[in-house]
mmCIF file of C-alpha atoms in Angstrom:
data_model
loop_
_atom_site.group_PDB
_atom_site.id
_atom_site.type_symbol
_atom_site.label_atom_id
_atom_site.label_comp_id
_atom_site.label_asym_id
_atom_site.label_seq_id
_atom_site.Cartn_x
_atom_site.Cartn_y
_atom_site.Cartn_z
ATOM 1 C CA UNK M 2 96.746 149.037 97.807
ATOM 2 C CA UNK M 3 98.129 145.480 97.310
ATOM 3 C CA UNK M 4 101.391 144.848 95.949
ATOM 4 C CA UNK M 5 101.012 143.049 92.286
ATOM 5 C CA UNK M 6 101.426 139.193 92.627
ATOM 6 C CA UNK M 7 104.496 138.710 90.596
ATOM 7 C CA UNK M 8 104.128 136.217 87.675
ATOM 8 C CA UNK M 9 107.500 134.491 85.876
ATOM 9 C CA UNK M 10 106.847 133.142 82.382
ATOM 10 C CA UNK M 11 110.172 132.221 81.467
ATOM 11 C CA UNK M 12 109.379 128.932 79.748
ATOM 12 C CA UNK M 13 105.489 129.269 79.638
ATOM 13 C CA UNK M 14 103.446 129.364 83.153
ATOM 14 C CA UNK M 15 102.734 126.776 85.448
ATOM 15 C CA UNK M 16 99.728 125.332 85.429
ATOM 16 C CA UNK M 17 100.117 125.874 89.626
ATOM 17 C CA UNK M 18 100.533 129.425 89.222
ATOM 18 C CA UNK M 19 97.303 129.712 87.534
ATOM 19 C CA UNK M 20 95.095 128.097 89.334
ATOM 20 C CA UNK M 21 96.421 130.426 92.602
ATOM 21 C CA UNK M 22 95.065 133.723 90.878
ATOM 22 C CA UNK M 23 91.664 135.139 91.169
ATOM 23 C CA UNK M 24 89.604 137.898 89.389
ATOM 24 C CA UNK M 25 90.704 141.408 90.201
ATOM 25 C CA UNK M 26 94.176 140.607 91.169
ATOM 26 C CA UNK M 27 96.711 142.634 90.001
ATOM 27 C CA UNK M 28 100.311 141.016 88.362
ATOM 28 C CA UNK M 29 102.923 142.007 86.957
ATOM 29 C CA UNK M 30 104.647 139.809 84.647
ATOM 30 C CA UNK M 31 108.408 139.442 83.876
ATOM 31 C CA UNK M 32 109.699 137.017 80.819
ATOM 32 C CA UNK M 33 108.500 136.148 77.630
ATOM 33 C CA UNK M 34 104.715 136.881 76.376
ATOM 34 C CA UNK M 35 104.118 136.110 72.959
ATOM 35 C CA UNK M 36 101.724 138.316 70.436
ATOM 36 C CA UNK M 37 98.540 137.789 69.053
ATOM 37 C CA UNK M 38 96.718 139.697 66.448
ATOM 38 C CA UNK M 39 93.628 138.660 64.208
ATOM 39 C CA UNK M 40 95.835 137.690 61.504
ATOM 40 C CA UNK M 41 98.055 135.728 63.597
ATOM 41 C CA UNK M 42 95.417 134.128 65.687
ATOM 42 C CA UNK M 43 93.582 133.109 62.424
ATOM 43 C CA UNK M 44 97.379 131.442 61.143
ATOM 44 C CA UNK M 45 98.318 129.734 64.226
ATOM 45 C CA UNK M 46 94.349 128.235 64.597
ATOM 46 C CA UNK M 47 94.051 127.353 61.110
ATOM 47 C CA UNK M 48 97.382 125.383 61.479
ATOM 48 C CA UNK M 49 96.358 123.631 65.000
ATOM 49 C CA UNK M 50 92.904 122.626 63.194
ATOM 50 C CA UNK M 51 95.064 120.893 60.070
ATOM 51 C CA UNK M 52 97.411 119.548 62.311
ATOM 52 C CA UNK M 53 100.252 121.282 60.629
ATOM 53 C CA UNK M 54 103.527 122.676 62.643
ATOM 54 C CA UNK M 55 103.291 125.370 64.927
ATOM 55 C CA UNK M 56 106.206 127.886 64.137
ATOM 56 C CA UNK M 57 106.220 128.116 68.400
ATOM 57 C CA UNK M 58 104.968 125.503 71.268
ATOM 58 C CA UNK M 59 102.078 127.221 72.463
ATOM 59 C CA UNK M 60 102.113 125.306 75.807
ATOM 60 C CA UNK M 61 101.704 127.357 79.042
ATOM 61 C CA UNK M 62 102.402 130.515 77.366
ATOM 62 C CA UNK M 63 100.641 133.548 77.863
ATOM 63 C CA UNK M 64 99.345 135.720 74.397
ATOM 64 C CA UNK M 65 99.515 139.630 74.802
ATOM 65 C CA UNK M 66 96.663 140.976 72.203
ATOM 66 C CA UNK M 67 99.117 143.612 70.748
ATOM 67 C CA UNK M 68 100.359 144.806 67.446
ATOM 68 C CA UNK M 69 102.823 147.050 68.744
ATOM 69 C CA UNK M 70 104.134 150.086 66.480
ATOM 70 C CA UNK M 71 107.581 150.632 65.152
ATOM 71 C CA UNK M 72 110.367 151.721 67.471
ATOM 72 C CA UNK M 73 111.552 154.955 67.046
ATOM 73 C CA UNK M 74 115.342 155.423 67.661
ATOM 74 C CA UNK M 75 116.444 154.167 71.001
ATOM 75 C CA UNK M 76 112.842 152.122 71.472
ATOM 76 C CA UNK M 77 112.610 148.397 71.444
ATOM 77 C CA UNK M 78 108.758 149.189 70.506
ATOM 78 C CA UNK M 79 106.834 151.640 69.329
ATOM 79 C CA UNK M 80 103.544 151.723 71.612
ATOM 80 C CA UNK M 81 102.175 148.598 72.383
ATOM 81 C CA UNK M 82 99.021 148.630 74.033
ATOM 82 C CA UNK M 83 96.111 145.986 74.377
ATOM 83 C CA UNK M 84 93.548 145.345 71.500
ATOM 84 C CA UNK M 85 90.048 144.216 71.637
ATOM 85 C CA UNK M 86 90.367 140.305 73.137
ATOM 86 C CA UNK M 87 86.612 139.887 71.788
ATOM 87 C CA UNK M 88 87.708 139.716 68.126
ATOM 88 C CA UNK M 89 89.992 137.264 68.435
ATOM 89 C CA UNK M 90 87.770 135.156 70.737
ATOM 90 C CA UNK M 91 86.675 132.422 68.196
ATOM 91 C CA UNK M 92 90.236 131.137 67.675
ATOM 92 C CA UNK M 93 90.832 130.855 71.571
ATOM 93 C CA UNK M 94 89.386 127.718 71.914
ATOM 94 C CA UNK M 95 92.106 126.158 69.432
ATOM 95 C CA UNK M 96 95.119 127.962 71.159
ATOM 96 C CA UNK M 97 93.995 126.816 74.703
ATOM 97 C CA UNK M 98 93.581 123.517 73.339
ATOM 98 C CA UNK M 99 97.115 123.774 72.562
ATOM 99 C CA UNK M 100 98.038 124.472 74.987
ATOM 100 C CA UNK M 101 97.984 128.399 76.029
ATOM 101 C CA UNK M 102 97.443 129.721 79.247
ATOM 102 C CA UNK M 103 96.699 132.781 79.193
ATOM 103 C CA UNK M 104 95.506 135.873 77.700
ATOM 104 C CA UNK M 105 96.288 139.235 77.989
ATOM 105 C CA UNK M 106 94.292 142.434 76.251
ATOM 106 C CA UNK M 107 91.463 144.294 76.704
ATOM 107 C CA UNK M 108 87.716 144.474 76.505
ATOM 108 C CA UNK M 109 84.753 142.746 78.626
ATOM 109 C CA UNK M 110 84.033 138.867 77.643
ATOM 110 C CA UNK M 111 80.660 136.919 77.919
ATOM 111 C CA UNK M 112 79.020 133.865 77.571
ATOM 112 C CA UNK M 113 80.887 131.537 75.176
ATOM 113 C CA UNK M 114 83.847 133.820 74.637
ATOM 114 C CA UNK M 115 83.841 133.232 78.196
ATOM 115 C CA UNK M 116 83.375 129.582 78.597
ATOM 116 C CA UNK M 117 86.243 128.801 76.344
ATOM 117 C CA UNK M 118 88.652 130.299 78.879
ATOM 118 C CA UNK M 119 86.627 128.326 81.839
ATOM 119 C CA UNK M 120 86.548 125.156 79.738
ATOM 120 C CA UNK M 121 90.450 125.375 79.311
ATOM 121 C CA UNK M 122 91.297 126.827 82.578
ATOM 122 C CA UNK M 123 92.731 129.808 80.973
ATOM 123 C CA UNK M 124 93.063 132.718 82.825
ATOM 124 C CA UNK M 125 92.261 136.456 81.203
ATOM 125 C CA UNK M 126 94.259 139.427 81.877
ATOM 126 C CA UNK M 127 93.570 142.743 80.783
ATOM 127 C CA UNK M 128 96.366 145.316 80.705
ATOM 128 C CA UNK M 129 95.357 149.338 80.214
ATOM 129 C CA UNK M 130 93.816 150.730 77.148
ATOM 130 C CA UNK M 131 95.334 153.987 76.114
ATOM 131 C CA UNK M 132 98.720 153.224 78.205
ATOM 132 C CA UNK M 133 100.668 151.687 74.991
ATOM 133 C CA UNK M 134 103.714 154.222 75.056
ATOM 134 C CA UNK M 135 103.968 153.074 78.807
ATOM 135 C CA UNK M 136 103.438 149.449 78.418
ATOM 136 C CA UNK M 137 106.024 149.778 75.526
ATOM 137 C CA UNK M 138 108.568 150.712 78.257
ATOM 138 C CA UNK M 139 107.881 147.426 80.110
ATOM 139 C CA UNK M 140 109.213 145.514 77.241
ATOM 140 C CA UNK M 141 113.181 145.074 76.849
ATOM 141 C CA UNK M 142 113.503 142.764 73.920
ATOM 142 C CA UNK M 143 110.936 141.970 70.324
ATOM 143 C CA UNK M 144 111.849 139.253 68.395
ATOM 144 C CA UNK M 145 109.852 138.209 64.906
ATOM 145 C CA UNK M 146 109.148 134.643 65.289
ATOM 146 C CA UNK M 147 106.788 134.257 62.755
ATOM 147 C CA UNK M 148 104.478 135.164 60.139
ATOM 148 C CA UNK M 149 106.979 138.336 59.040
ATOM 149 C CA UNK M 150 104.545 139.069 56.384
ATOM 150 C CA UNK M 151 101.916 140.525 58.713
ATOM 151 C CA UNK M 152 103.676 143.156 59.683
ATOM 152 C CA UNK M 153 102.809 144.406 63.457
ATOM 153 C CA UNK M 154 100.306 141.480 63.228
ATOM 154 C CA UNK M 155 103.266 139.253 63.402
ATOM 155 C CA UNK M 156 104.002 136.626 65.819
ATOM 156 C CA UNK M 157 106.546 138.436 68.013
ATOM 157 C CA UNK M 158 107.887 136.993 71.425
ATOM 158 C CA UNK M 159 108.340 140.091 74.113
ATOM 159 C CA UNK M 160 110.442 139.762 77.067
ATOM 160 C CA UNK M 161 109.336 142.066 79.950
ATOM 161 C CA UNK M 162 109.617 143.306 83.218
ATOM 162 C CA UNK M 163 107.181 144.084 85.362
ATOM 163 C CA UNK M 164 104.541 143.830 82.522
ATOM 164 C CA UNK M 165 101.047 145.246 84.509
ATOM 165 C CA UNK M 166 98.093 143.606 84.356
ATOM 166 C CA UNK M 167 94.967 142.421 86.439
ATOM 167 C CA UNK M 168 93.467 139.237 86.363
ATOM 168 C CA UNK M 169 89.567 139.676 84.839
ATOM 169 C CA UNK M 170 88.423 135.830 84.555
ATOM 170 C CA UNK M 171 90.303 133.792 86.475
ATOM 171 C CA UNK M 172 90.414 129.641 86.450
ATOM 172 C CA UNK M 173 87.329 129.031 88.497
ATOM 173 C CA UNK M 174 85.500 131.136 86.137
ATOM 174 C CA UNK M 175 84.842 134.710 88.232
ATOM 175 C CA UNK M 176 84.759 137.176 86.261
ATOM 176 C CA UNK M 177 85.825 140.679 87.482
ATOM 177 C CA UNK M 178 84.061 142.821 85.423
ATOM 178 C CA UNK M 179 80.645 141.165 86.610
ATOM 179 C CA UNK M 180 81.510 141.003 90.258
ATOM 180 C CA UNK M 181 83.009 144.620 90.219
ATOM 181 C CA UNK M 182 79.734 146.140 88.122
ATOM 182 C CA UNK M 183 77.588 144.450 90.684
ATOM 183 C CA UNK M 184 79.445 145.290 93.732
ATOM 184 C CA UNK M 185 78.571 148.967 91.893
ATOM 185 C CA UNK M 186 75.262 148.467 91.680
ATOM 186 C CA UNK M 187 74.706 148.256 95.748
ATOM 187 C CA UNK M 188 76.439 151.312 96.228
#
């Protein structure tokens, strides 16, 4: 087993450190992710298309699909595991353009859900479904930034520490999913 290529995203991630990860590696991230729900997503695209201000720069920083549930005494977060990328996939195109990096949640992507991360050269990371209480345990500070009104579809900004996740489409385009069912398939 490899050791998980450490990623910092203090300040958004380099557009270096990208580029230097490939489908099926494993990462762990420390530093600040920032959420993304459907209501969110749908706010922060609608604004990029009018040209309005965004409450947050959205260069180099990396979106974790989550609407995490309250804390209970002592928490930070309730659980906060992935949700489904694929619904969120036709406002992608107008975060990458502003500049986001990265993605983090769950679920397979195709075609032009797909191509919008290739076109960008935004990478997708998919963190475990069913491990929220866990994941919540990676995260050490939540902080509303915006869009209060939405509840746990809010735009938070997470720090964490060695945040788990594996790289499923990576900059060039591979896609792990494909390559791993495949690989499968000639067993």
């Amino acid at each position: 087993m490899t050791t998980p290529v450490a990623i910092n995203c203090v300040g958004g991630l380099r557009e270096d450190a990208v580029a230097d990860l490939s489908a099926g590696t494993a990462v762990e991230f420390s530093g600040r992710l920032l959420t993304l729900r459907d209501a969110s997503a749908a706010r922060l695209a609608r604004a990029i298309d009018e040209g309005a201000p965004l409450p947050v720069s959205l260069k180099g920083q990396v979106l974790y699909a989550v609407g995490p549930s309250p804390p209970k005494p002592g928490q930070v977060v309730g659980s906060a595991g992935p949700t489904t990328t694929a619904r969120m996939a036709r406002f992608l195109p107008a975060l990458f353009a502003a500049g986001v990096r990265g993605v983090i949640g769950k679920g397979e992507l195709h075609g032009a859900d797909m191509d919008a991360f290739v076109r960008h050269g935004a990478i997708y990371f998919a963190a475990v479904g069913g491990m929220g209480a866990l994941l919540a345990k990676q995260i050490t500070a939540a902080t509303v930034l915006a869009y209060e009104d939405l509840g746990p579809e809010a735009l938070y900004a997470l720090d964490v520490a060695a945040f788990p996740a594996v790289v499923i489409i990576d900059a060039a385009g591979a896609n792990f999913h494909e390559s791993a069912r495949k690989a499968w398939r000639r067993v």
